[in-house]
PDB file of C-alpha atoms and ligand atoms in Angstrom:
ATOM      1  CA  MET B 200     109.516 188.288 220.916  1.00  0.00           C
ATOM      2  CA  SER B 201     111.203 184.770 220.977  1.00  0.00           C
ATOM      3  CA  GLU B 202     108.968 182.569 218.434  1.00  0.00           C
ATOM      4  CA  SER B 203     107.846 180.571 221.409  1.00  0.00           C
ATOM      5  CA  GLU B 204     105.925 183.531 222.849  1.00  0.00           C
ATOM      6  CA  SER B 205     104.987 184.949 219.641  1.00  0.00           C
ATOM      7  CA  GLN B 206     103.427 180.858 219.273  1.00  0.00           C
ATOM      8  CA  PRO B 207     103.354 178.927 221.718  1.00  0.00           C
ATOM      9  CA  LYS B 208     101.692 175.751 220.520  1.00  0.00           C
ATOM     10  CA  LYS B 209     104.684 175.218 218.401  1.00  0.00           C
ATOM     11  CA  ARG B 210     105.746 171.465 217.998  1.00  0.00           C
ATOM     12  CA  PHE B 211     109.715 170.214 217.820  1.00  0.00           C
ATOM     13  CA  PRO B 212     110.466 169.603 214.799  1.00  0.00           C
ATOM     14  CA  LEU B 213     109.942 171.854 212.150  1.00  0.00           C
ATOM     15  CA  THR B 214     106.839 170.594 209.099  1.00  0.00           C
ATOM     16  CA  LEU B 215     108.134 172.005 205.855  1.00  0.00           C
ATOM     17  CA  ASP B 216     105.288 173.822 205.670  1.00  0.00           C
ATOM     18  CA  PHE B 217     105.090 174.901 209.246  1.00  0.00           C
ATOM     19  CA  VAL B 218     108.330 176.848 208.119  1.00  0.00           C
ATOM     20  CA  THR B 219     107.323 177.798 204.640  1.00  0.00           C
ATOM     21  CA  GLY B 220     104.043 178.749 205.710  1.00  0.00           C
ATOM     22  CA  LEU B 221     102.213 176.877 202.877  1.00  0.00           C
ATOM     23  CA  SER B 222      99.616 176.007 206.087  1.00  0.00           C
ATOM     24  CA  GLY B 223      96.729 174.654 203.145  1.00  0.00           C
ATOM     25  CA  ARG B 224      99.679 171.310 202.494  1.00  0.00           C
ATOM     26  CA  SER B 225      99.790 170.614 206.550  1.00  0.00           C
ATOM     27  CA  LYS B 226      96.219 170.231 206.717  1.00  0.00           C
ATOM     28  CA  THR B 227      95.654 167.284 204.516  1.00  0.00           C
ATOM     29  CA  GLY B 228      98.991 165.824 205.097  1.00  0.00           C
ATOM     30  CA  ALA B 229     100.037 166.898 201.399  1.00  0.00           C
ATOM     31  CA  HIS B 230     103.929 165.917 200.905  1.00  0.00           C
ATOM     32  CA  ARG B 231     104.473 164.510 204.393  1.00  0.00           C
ATOM     33  CA  THR B 232     106.731 162.105 203.343  1.00  0.00           C
ATOM     34  CA  HIS B 233     109.894 159.972 205.046  1.00  0.00           C
ATOM     35  CA  SER B 234     111.497 158.290 201.823  1.00  0.00           C
ATOM     36  CA  THR B 235     111.482 157.648 198.410  1.00  0.00           C
ATOM     37  CA  GLN B 236     109.261 154.688 198.438  1.00  0.00           C
ATOM     38  CA  THR B 237     106.206 156.178 201.071  1.00  0.00           C
ATOM     39  CA  ALA B 238     106.433 159.054 198.869  1.00  0.00           C
ATOM     40  CA  THR B 239     104.643 157.389 196.370  1.00  0.00           C
ATOM     41  CA  ARG B 240     102.495 155.081 198.696  1.00  0.00           C
ATOM     42  CA  ASN B 241     101.214 158.501 200.315  1.00  0.00           C
ATOM     43  CA  VAL B 242     100.461 159.594 197.086  1.00  0.00           C
ATOM     44  CA  ASN B 243      98.371 156.611 196.307  1.00  0.00           C
ATOM     45  CA  GLU B 244      96.868 156.590 200.331  1.00  0.00           C
ATOM     46  CA  ARG B 245      95.768 160.462 199.674  1.00  0.00           C
ATOM     47  CA  SER B 246      94.510 159.860 196.008  1.00  0.00           C
ATOM     48  CA  ALA B 247      92.294 156.336 197.387  1.00  0.00           C
ATOM     49  CA  ASN B 248      90.880 158.085 200.424  1.00  0.00           C
ATOM     50  CA  ALA B 249      90.491 161.368 198.353  1.00  0.00           C
ATOM     51  CA  ARG B 250      87.549 163.444 196.114  1.00  0.00           C
ATOM     52  CA  PRO B 251      87.304 163.576 192.869  1.00  0.00           C
ATOM     53  CA  LEU B 252      90.214 165.946 191.577  1.00  0.00           C
ATOM     54  CA  PRO B 253      89.940 169.061 190.008  1.00  0.00           C
ATOM     55  CA  PRO B 254      90.706 169.681 187.167  1.00  0.00           C
ATOM     56  CA  PRO B 255      94.066 170.808 186.449  1.00  0.00           C
ATOM     57  CA  THR B 256      95.159 174.960 186.837  1.00  0.00           C
ATOM     58  CA  ILE B 257      94.926 175.758 190.159  1.00  0.00           C
ATOM     59  CA  VAL B 258      95.881 179.627 191.362  1.00  0.00           C
ATOM     60  CA  SER B 259      94.616 182.795 193.484  1.00  0.00           C
ATOM     61  CA  LYS B 260      97.077 183.713 195.315  1.00  0.00           C
ATOM     62  CA  PRO B 261     101.074 184.575 195.536  1.00  0.00           C
ATOM     63  CA  PRO B 262     103.494 181.628 197.378  1.00  0.00           C
ATOM     64  CA  SER B 263     105.282 183.660 200.555  1.00  0.00           C
ATOM     65  CA  PRO B 264     108.505 185.043 199.376  1.00  0.00           C
ATOM     66  CA  ALA B 265     110.114 183.100 202.186  1.00  0.00           C
ATOM     67  CA  TRP B 266     111.170 179.790 201.921  1.00  0.00           C
ATOM     68  CA  VAL B 267     112.988 178.888 204.932  1.00  0.00           C
ATOM     69  CA  VAL B 268     113.988 175.379 206.018  1.00  0.00           C
ATOM     70  CA  ASP B 269     115.197 174.955 209.424  1.00  0.00           C
ATOM     71  CA  ARG B 270     115.571 171.753 210.832  1.00  0.00           C
ATOM     72  CA  PRO B 271     115.939 170.838 214.881  1.00  0.00           C
ATOM     73  CA  GLY B 272     119.973 169.327 215.177  1.00  0.00           C
ATOM     74  CA  HIS B 273     121.287 171.204 211.767  1.00  0.00           C
ATOM     75  CA  ALA B 274     122.367 174.023 210.580  1.00  0.00           C
ATOM     76  CA  PRO B 275     119.787 175.941 209.419  1.00  0.00           C
ATOM     77  CA  LEU B 276     119.532 175.571 205.104  1.00  0.00           C
ATOM     78  CA  VAL B 277     118.002 179.543 204.143  1.00  0.00           C
ATOM     79  CA  SER B 278     116.899 178.185 201.450  1.00  0.00           C
ATOM     80  CA  GLU B 279     116.469 181.504 199.492  1.00  0.00           C
ATOM     81  CA  ALA B 280     120.234 182.715 200.375  1.00  0.00           C
ATOM     82  CA  VAL B 281     120.670 179.133 199.321  1.00  0.00           C
ATOM     83  CA  ARG B 282     118.679 178.858 196.211  1.00  0.00           C
ATOM     84  CA  LYS B 283     120.691 182.676 195.108  1.00  0.00           C
ATOM     85  CA  ALA B 284     124.263 180.514 195.609  1.00  0.00           C
ATOM     86  CA  MET B 285     123.089 177.590 193.044  1.00  0.00           C
ATOM     87  CA  VAL B 286     121.642 179.647 190.830  1.00  0.00           C
ATOM     88  CA  ARG B 287     124.864 182.468 190.798  1.00  0.00           C
ATOM     89  CA  ARG B 288     127.232 178.786 190.003  1.00  0.00           C
ATOM     90  CA  ILE B 289     124.693 177.547 187.188  1.00  0.00           C
ATOM     91  CA  ALA B 290     125.361 180.735 185.672  1.00  0.00           C
ATOM     92  CA  GLN B 291     129.039 180.362 186.606  1.00  0.00           C
ATOM     93  CA  GLN B 292     128.769 177.277 184.229  1.00  0.00           C
ATOM     94  CA  GLY B 293     128.200 179.279 180.743  1.00  0.00           C
ATOM     95  CA  ILE B 294     123.797 179.901 181.489  1.00  0.00           C
ATOM     96  CA  LYS B 295     123.255 183.591 180.555  1.00  0.00           C
ATOM     97  CA  ASP B 296     119.659 184.241 179.264  1.00  0.00           C
ATOM     98  CA  ALA B 297     118.990 186.278 182.750  1.00  0.00           C
ATOM     99  CA  ALA B 298     114.804 184.995 182.373  1.00  0.00           C
ATOM    100  CA  VAL B 299     116.234 181.813 183.094  1.00  0.00           C
ATOM    101  CA  LEU B 300     118.794 182.152 185.600  1.00  0.00           C
ATOM    102  CA  ALA B 301     115.601 183.966 187.410  1.00  0.00           C
ATOM    103  CA  ALA B 302     113.627 181.996 187.142  1.00  0.00           C
ATOM    104  CA  MET B 303     115.738 179.288 188.537  1.00  0.00           C
ATOM    105  CA  GLU B 304     115.460 182.275 191.547  1.00  0.00           C
ATOM    106  CA  ASN B 305     111.984 182.237 192.252  1.00  0.00           C
ATOM    107  CA  VAL B 306     110.777 178.258 192.477  1.00  0.00           C
ATOM    108  CA  PRO B 307     111.638 176.758 195.657  1.00  0.00           C
ATOM    109  CA  ARG B 308     113.146 173.718 194.931  1.00  0.00           C
ATOM    110  CA  HIS B 309     113.160 171.883 198.176  1.00  0.00           C
ATOM    111  CA  PHE B 310     109.749 172.239 198.316  1.00  0.00           C
ATOM    112  CA  PHE B 311     109.595 169.270 195.024  1.00  0.00           C
ATOM    113  CA  LEU B 312     111.722 166.620 197.978  1.00  0.00           C
ATOM    114  CA  GLU B 313     110.618 165.123 200.765  1.00  0.00           C
ATOM    115  CA  PRO B 314     111.654 166.886 203.043  1.00  0.00           C
ATOM    116  CA  ALA B 315     114.404 164.066 204.177  1.00  0.00           C
ATOM    117  CA  LEU B 316     116.279 165.737 201.372  1.00  0.00           C
ATOM    118  CA  ALA B 317     115.292 168.785 201.117  1.00  0.00           C
ATOM    119  CA  SER B 318     118.660 169.569 202.435  1.00  0.00           C
ATOM    120  CA  GLN B 319     119.949 168.465 198.668  1.00  0.00           C
ATOM    121  CA  ALA B 320     118.148 171.141 196.895  1.00  0.00           C
ATOM    122  CA  TYR B 321     120.070 173.041 196.619  1.00  0.00           C
ATOM    123  CA  VAL B 322     123.475 171.291 195.261  1.00  0.00           C
ATOM    124  CA  ASP B 323     124.044 170.591 191.883  1.00  0.00           C
ATOM    125  CA  THR B 324     122.583 167.165 190.894  1.00  0.00           C
ATOM    126  CA  ALA B 325     119.584 164.546 190.101  1.00  0.00           C
ATOM    127  CA  LEU B 326     117.645 163.581 193.349  1.00  0.00           C
ATOM    128  CA  PRO B 327     115.025 160.854 194.012  1.00  0.00           C
ATOM    129  CA  ILE B 328     111.368 160.724 193.480  1.00  0.00           C
ATOM    130  CA  GLY B 329     110.044 157.400 193.728  1.00  0.00           C
ATOM    131  CA  TYR B 330     109.413 155.516 191.640  1.00  0.00           C
ATOM    132  CA  HIS B 331     112.723 155.032 190.015  1.00  0.00           C
ATOM    133  CA  GLN B 332     112.476 158.441 188.496  1.00  0.00           C
ATOM    134  CA  THR B 333     114.479 161.138 189.492  1.00  0.00           C
ATOM    135  CA  ILE B 334     114.383 165.399 189.826  1.00  0.00           C
ATOM    136  CA  SER B 335     117.024 166.743 187.033  1.00  0.00           C
ATOM    137  CA  LYS B 336     119.825 168.726 187.412  1.00  0.00           C
ATOM    138  CA  PRO B 337     119.113 171.797 188.511  1.00  0.00           C
ATOM    139  CA  SER B 338     121.460 172.920 185.515  1.00  0.00           C
ATOM    140  CA  ILE B 339     120.680 171.114 182.839  1.00  0.00           C
ATOM    141  CA  VAL B 340     117.035 172.636 183.008  1.00  0.00           C
ATOM    142  CA  ALA B 341     118.784 175.460 182.903  1.00  0.00           C
ATOM    143  CA  ARG B 342     120.340 174.750 180.067  1.00  0.00           C
ATOM    144  CA  MET B 343     117.578 172.836 177.953  1.00  0.00           C
ATOM    145  CA  ILE B 344     114.938 175.933 178.860  1.00  0.00           C
ATOM    146  CA  GLU B 345     118.106 178.066 177.202  1.00  0.00           C
ATOM    147  CA  LEU B 346     118.302 176.202 174.339  1.00  0.00           C
ATOM    148  CA  LEU B 347     114.672 176.824 174.348  1.00  0.00           C
ATOM    149  CA  ARG B 348     114.675 179.930 174.668  1.00  0.00           C
ATOM    150  CA  GLU B 349     117.014 181.033 172.049  1.00  0.00           C
ATOM    151  CA  GLY B 350     116.233 183.620 169.226  1.00  0.00           C
ATOM    152  CA  VAL B 351     113.004 183.699 171.679  1.00  0.00           C
ATOM    153  CA  ASP B 352     112.055 187.855 172.651  1.00  0.00           C
ATOM    154  CA  GLY B 353     109.714 187.687 176.066  1.00  0.00           C
ATOM    155  CA  LYS B 354     108.252 185.097 176.517  1.00  0.00           C
ATOM    156  CA  LEU B 355     107.651 181.250 175.134  1.00  0.00           C
ATOM    157  CA  GLY B 356     104.482 181.083 173.558  1.00  0.00           C
ATOM    158  CA  ARG B 357     102.758 177.511 174.627  1.00  0.00           C
ATOM    159  CA  VAL B 358     105.002 174.641 175.409  1.00  0.00           C
ATOM    160  CA  LEU B 359     104.662 170.852 176.506  1.00  0.00           C
ATOM    161  CA  GLU B 360     106.710 168.845 178.973  1.00  0.00           C
ATOM    162  CA  ILE B 361     106.678 165.287 178.752  1.00  0.00           C
ATOM    163  CA  GLY B 362     107.921 163.441 181.927  1.00  0.00           C
ATOM    164  CA  THR B 363     106.182 166.142 184.881  1.00  0.00           C
ATOM    165  CA  GLY B 364     107.848 164.228 187.608  1.00  0.00           C
ATOM    166  CA  CYS B 365     107.968 165.698 191.025  1.00  0.00           C
ATOM    167  CA  GLY B 366     107.007 169.086 188.656  1.00  0.00           C
ATOM    168  CA  TYR B 367     109.974 171.383 189.597  1.00  0.00           C
ATOM    169  CA  GLN B 368     111.178 171.385 186.135  1.00  0.00           C
ATOM    170  CA  ALA B 369     107.481 172.519 184.790  1.00  0.00           C
ATOM    171  CA  ALA B 370     107.417 175.386 187.511  1.00  0.00           C
ATOM    172  CA  VAL B 371     110.303 176.564 186.177  1.00  0.00           C
ATOM    173  CA  LEU B 372     108.814 176.363 182.604  1.00  0.00           C
ATOM    174  CA  ALA B 373     106.083 178.187 184.213  1.00  0.00           C
ATOM    175  CA  GLN B 374     108.048 181.280 184.936  1.00  0.00           C
ATOM    176  CA  VAL B 375     109.321 181.472 181.467  1.00  0.00           C
ATOM    177  CA  ALA B 376     106.390 180.976 179.042  1.00  0.00           C
ATOM    178  CA  GLY B 377     103.174 181.962 178.898  1.00  0.00           C
ATOM    179  CA  GLU B 378     100.999 178.670 179.266  1.00  0.00           C
ATOM    180  CA  VAL B 379     102.562 174.538 179.969  1.00  0.00           C
ATOM    181  CA  TYR B 380     101.274 172.009 179.412  1.00  0.00           C
ATOM    182  CA  SER B 381     103.096 168.915 180.818  1.00  0.00           C
ATOM    183  CA  ILE B 382     102.073 165.027 181.401  1.00  0.00           C
ATOM    184  CA  GLU B 383     103.386 162.554 183.266  1.00  0.00           C
ATOM    185  CA  ARG B 384     102.707 158.721 181.729  1.00  0.00           C
ATOM    186  CA  MET B 385     102.977 157.185 186.052  1.00  0.00           C
ATOM    187  CA  ARG B 386     100.357 158.281 187.895  1.00  0.00           C
ATOM    188  CA  PRO B 387     101.391 158.475 191.304  1.00  0.00           C
ATOM    189  CA  LEU B 388     103.395 161.307 190.146  1.00  0.00           C
ATOM    190  CA  HIS B 389     101.283 163.191 187.682  1.00  0.00           C
ATOM    191  CA  GLU B 390      99.461 163.238 191.319  1.00  0.00           C
ATOM    192  CA  LEU B 391     102.934 164.031 193.560  1.00  0.00           C
ATOM    193  CA  ALA B 392     103.081 166.933 191.465  1.00  0.00           C
ATOM    194  CA  ARG B 393      99.622 167.900 191.466  1.00  0.00           C
ATOM    195  CA  SER B 394     100.238 167.951 195.131  1.00  0.00           C
ATOM    196  CA  ASN B 395     103.398 169.653 195.522  1.00  0.00           C
ATOM    197  CA  LEU B 396     102.677 172.321 192.516  1.00  0.00           C
ATOM    198  CA  ARG B 397      98.561 173.355 194.225  1.00  0.00           C
ATOM    199  CA  ALA B 398     100.328 175.471 196.914  1.00  0.00           C
ATOM    200  CA  LEU B 399     102.854 177.149 194.142  1.00  0.00           C
ATOM    201  CA  TYR B 400      99.586 178.439 192.506  1.00  0.00           C
ATOM    202  CA  ILE B 401     101.017 178.864 189.252  1.00  0.00           C
ATOM    203  CA  PRO B 402      97.988 179.661 187.041  1.00  0.00           C
ATOM    204  CA  ASN B 403      99.312 179.051 183.945  1.00  0.00           C
ATOM    205  CA  LEU B 404     100.786 175.572 184.451  1.00  0.00           C
ATOM    206  CA  ARG B 405      98.553 172.736 183.354  1.00  0.00           C
ATOM    207  CA  LEU B 406      98.697 169.035 184.301  1.00  0.00           C
ATOM    208  CA  HIS B 407      97.223 165.914 182.099  1.00  0.00           C
ATOM    209  CA  TYR B 408      97.783 162.005 182.878  1.00  0.00           C
ATOM    210  CA  GLY B 409      99.134 159.943 179.487  1.00  0.00           C
ATOM    211  CA  ASP B 410     101.596 159.002 176.783  1.00  0.00           C
ATOM    212  CA  GLY B 411     103.535 161.461 175.963  1.00  0.00           C
ATOM    213  CA  MET B 412     105.436 159.715 173.070  1.00  0.00           C
ATOM    214  CA  LEU B 413     101.655 160.798 171.922  1.00  0.00           C
ATOM    215  CA  GLY B 414     101.843 164.734 172.762  1.00  0.00           C
ATOM    216  CA  LEU B 415      98.887 166.387 173.546  1.00  0.00           C
ATOM    217  CA  PRO B 416      97.267 167.045 169.554  1.00  0.00           C
ATOM    218  CA  GLN B 417      94.045 169.176 171.063  1.00  0.00           C
ATOM    219  CA  CYS B 418      96.618 171.666 172.128  1.00  0.00           C
ATOM    220  CA  ALA B 419      99.111 171.943 169.267  1.00  0.00           C
ATOM    221  CA  PRO B 420     101.254 174.125 168.072  1.00  0.00           C
ATOM    222  CA  PHE B 421     103.751 174.127 170.538  1.00  0.00           C
ATOM    223  CA  ASP B 422     106.699 176.732 170.056  1.00  0.00           C
ATOM    224  CA  GLY B 423     108.542 174.908 172.406  1.00  0.00           C
ATOM    225  CA  ILE B 424     108.602 170.920 173.758  1.00  0.00           C
ATOM    226  CA  ILE B 425     111.188 169.741 175.919  1.00  0.00           C
ATOM    227  CA  LEU B 426     111.822 165.754 176.695  1.00  0.00           C
ATOM    228  CA  ALA B 427     112.592 165.384 180.082  1.00  0.00           C
ATOM    229  CA  ALA B 428     113.449 161.160 179.585  1.00  0.00           C
ATOM    230  CA  ALA B 429     115.341 159.307 176.912  1.00  0.00           C
ATOM    231  CA  GLY B 430     114.696 158.091 173.984  1.00  0.00           C
ATOM    232  CA  LEU B 431     116.098 156.586 170.970  1.00  0.00           C
ATOM    233  CA  ASP B 432     114.217 159.924 169.117  1.00  0.00           C
ATOM    234  CA  VAL B 433     112.163 162.147 168.700  1.00  0.00           C
ATOM    235  CA  PRO B 434     108.553 160.692 168.310  1.00  0.00           C
ATOM    236  CA  GLN B 435     107.083 161.940 165.654  1.00  0.00           C
ATOM    237  CA  ALA B 436     103.813 163.506 166.794  1.00  0.00           C
ATOM    238  CA  LEU B 437     105.698 165.630 168.517  1.00  0.00           C
ATOM    239  CA  LEU B 438     108.145 166.871 165.755  1.00  0.00           C
ATOM    240  CA  ASP B 439     104.695 167.484 164.420  1.00  0.00           C
ATOM    241  CA  GLN B 440     103.221 169.482 167.103  1.00  0.00           C
ATOM    242  CA  MET B 441     105.721 171.746 166.541  1.00  0.00           C
ATOM    243  CA  ALA B 442     104.491 175.744 165.083  1.00  0.00           C
ATOM    244  CA  LEU B 443     106.423 176.449 162.957  1.00  0.00           C
ATOM    245  CA  GLY B 444     109.808 178.350 164.415  1.00  0.00           C
ATOM    246  CA  GLY B 445     109.524 176.454 167.080  1.00  0.00           C
ATOM    247  CA  ARG B 446     112.170 174.584 169.359  1.00  0.00           C
ATOM    248  CA  LEU B 447     112.123 171.496 170.557  1.00  0.00           C
ATOM    249  CA  ILE B 448     114.868 169.768 173.071  1.00  0.00           C
ATOM    250  CA  ALA B 449     115.316 166.190 174.214  1.00  0.00           C
ATOM    251  CA  PRO B 450     117.978 163.753 175.828  1.00  0.00           C
ATOM    252  CA  VAL B 451     117.857 161.020 172.789  1.00  0.00           C
ATOM    253  CA  GLY B 452     120.304 157.767 173.062  1.00  0.00           C
ATOM    254  CA  GLN B 453     120.334 154.716 175.554  1.00  0.00           C
ATOM    255  CA  ARG B 454     123.308 154.053 177.299  1.00  0.00           C
ATOM    256  CA  SER B 455     125.456 157.345 175.790  1.00  0.00           C
ATOM    257  CA  GLN B 456     122.713 160.617 175.287  1.00  0.00           C
ATOM    258  CA  ARG B 457     123.053 163.503 173.835  1.00  0.00           C
ATOM    259  CA  LEU B 458     120.899 166.770 173.863  1.00  0.00           C
ATOM    260  CA  LYS B 459     119.173 166.843 170.469  1.00  0.00           C
ATOM    261  CA  LEU B 460     118.168 170.227 169.418  1.00  0.00           C
ATOM    262  CA  VAL B 461     115.286 170.633 166.099  1.00  0.00           C
ATOM    263  CA  VAL B 462     113.882 173.300 164.968  1.00  0.00           C
ATOM    264  CA  ARG B 463     110.059 173.636 163.035  1.00  0.00           C
ATOM    265  CA  ILE B 464     112.001 175.355 159.342  1.00  0.00           C
ATOM    266  CA  LYS B 465     109.064 174.634 157.188  1.00  0.00           C
ATOM    267  CA  PRO B 466     105.899 172.546 157.279  1.00  0.00           C
ATOM    268  CA  HIS B 467     107.432 169.710 156.558  1.00  0.00           C
ATOM    269  CA  GLU B 468     110.831 170.893 157.360  1.00  0.00           C
ATOM    270  CA  TRP B 469     112.707 170.286 160.088  1.00  0.00           C
ATOM    271  CA  VAL B 470     116.417 170.611 161.149  1.00  0.00           C
ATOM    272  CA  ALA B 471     117.797 169.314 163.803  1.00  0.00           C
ATOM    273  CA  ASP B 472     121.931 169.323 165.873  1.00  0.00           C
ATOM    274  CA  LEU B 473     123.421 167.060 168.778  1.00  0.00           C
ATOM    275  CA  LEU B 474     124.404 169.291 171.519  1.00  0.00           C
ATOM    276  CA  GLU B 475     126.715 167.815 174.773  1.00  0.00           C
ATOM    277  CA  PRO B 476     125.736 164.513 176.947  1.00  0.00           C
ATOM    278  CA  CYS B 477     123.572 164.147 178.852  1.00  0.00           C
ATOM    279  CA  HIS B 478     122.030 161.671 180.811  1.00  0.00           C
ATOM    280  CA  PHE B 479     118.424 160.631 182.330  1.00  0.00           C
ATOM    281  CA  VAL B 480     115.934 158.332 182.920  1.00  0.00           C
ATOM    282  CA  PRO B 481     113.960 156.314 180.289  1.00  0.00           C
ATOM    283  CA  MET B 482     110.914 157.371 177.987  1.00  0.00           C
ATOM    284  CA  ARG B 483     108.520 155.263 178.491  1.00  0.00           C
ATOM    285  CA  PRO B 484     105.965 154.035 176.120  1.00  0.00           C
ATOM    286  CA  GLY B 485     102.084 153.738 177.614  1.00  0.00           C
ATOM    287  CA  THR B 486     101.307 154.883 181.034  1.00  0.00           C
ATOM    288  CA  PHE B 487     101.131 153.204 184.801  1.00  0.00           C
ATOM    289  CA  GLY B 488      98.917 153.082 187.618  1.00  0.00           C
TER     290      GLY B 488
HETATM  291  N1  SAH Y 132     110.414 167.431 184.402  1.00  0.00           N
HETATM  292  C1  SAH Y 132     111.021 166.703 186.175  1.00  0.00           C
HETATM  293  C2  SAH Y 132     112.472 165.024 185.845  1.00  0.00           C
HETATM  294  C3  SAH Y 132     111.178 164.231 185.872  1.00  0.00           C
HETATM  295  S1  SAH Y 132     112.354 162.451 185.039  1.00  0.00           S
HETATM  296  C4  SAH Y 132     111.657 167.255 186.571  1.00  0.00           C
HETATM  297  O1  SAH Y 132     111.322 168.194 187.148  1.00  0.00           O
HETATM  298  O2  SAH Y 132     113.074 167.396 187.404  1.00  0.00           O
HETATM  299  C5  SAH Y 132     111.660 162.308 184.260  1.00  0.00           C
HETATM  300  C6  SAH Y 132     109.788 162.424 184.234  1.00  0.00           C
HETATM  301  O3  SAH Y 132     109.490 161.581 182.233  1.00  0.00           O
HETATM  302  C7  SAH Y 132     109.363 160.105 184.708  1.00  0.00           C
HETATM  303  O4  SAH Y 132     108.470 160.963 185.595  1.00  0.00           O
HETATM  304  C8  SAH Y 132     108.826 159.440 183.666  1.00  0.00           C
HETATM  305  O5  SAH Y 132     107.905 158.662 184.586  1.00  0.00           O
HETATM  306  C9  SAH Y 132     108.322 160.611 182.868  1.00  0.00           C
HETATM  307  N2  SAH Y 132     108.086 159.941 181.221  1.00  0.00           N
HETATM  308  C10 SAH Y 132     108.745 158.688 180.947  1.00  0.00           C
HETATM  309  N3  SAH Y 132     108.592 158.743 179.627  1.00  0.00           N
HETATM  310  C11 SAH Y 132     107.723 159.175 180.197  1.00  0.00           C
HETATM  311  C12 SAH Y 132     106.403 159.314 178.429  1.00  0.00           C
HETATM  312  N4  SAH Y 132     105.906 157.992 177.726  1.00  0.00           N
HETATM  313  N5  SAH Y 132     105.189 160.533 178.666  1.00  0.00           N
HETATM  314  C13 SAH Y 132     105.298 160.591 179.999  1.00  0.00           C
HETATM  315  N6  SAH Y 132     106.462 160.929 180.996  1.00  0.00           N
HETATM  316  C14 SAH Y 132     106.989 159.382 181.192  1.00  0.00           C
END
């Protein structure tokens, strides 16, 4: 049976919600955005009209396994296959941790981008998400999570992410950790991440709006802390919130940045290594919005 016979009311162009089967999103109009600027504006408008937001976690059923983006006028993009190809390229770049590669394969990155950018979702590049912020490059997401997991058998325990952005890395982390807490300082991006993640039903992920430089002392200690924005160095508050034996990975520096890996070896002793160069948006103090 052809598609038009089975679903006669379908209109073109198809929305991403329609093709992914996540119809709950299309009802609210969530994520129907057409530029970086409108992405954040729409979030603001939605929040202005919205009922009070529920507590952070949102889950009841697993997402549909079929993630397909198909646009009139473009070659069809079957994102599961394209995502697998991206993960193969990441593995070729040296990421060996099978759990990280599986997590990258599980999370539909295009889902965290506005429709106009969705076709670039599986290119290994950072992309705009509004407010001069970006979704991180997939290979650096994989690299940082692999560093966080080094020496860990099975799942990481409790992990804190600073800089939720659109929520992509938080979703990947949630596949390899028991509990994930993620903080964002920009309210519109916190709301965007909340809206992106709501439809994915991730039970072990909690989003917080606030200044990540202060960490989340009420949920500490953390077995892993990952920073998605670069400061001159790692804030002491975050070092203090690491569990004994816990690991922290952060971009540090201004124009020239490097990844810094910190391990807490004793209550008052941390060891740190400076690793490869990287490029992240700056970490800023306080909140916005
Ligand atoms: N984790 C994202 C990347 C987000 S970009 C991903 O999945 O791709 C970095 C984010 O860090 C931005 O959204 C920025 O607003 C946020 N940020 C910068 N300083 C921060 C701070 N002090 N606390 C929390 N978030 C911060």
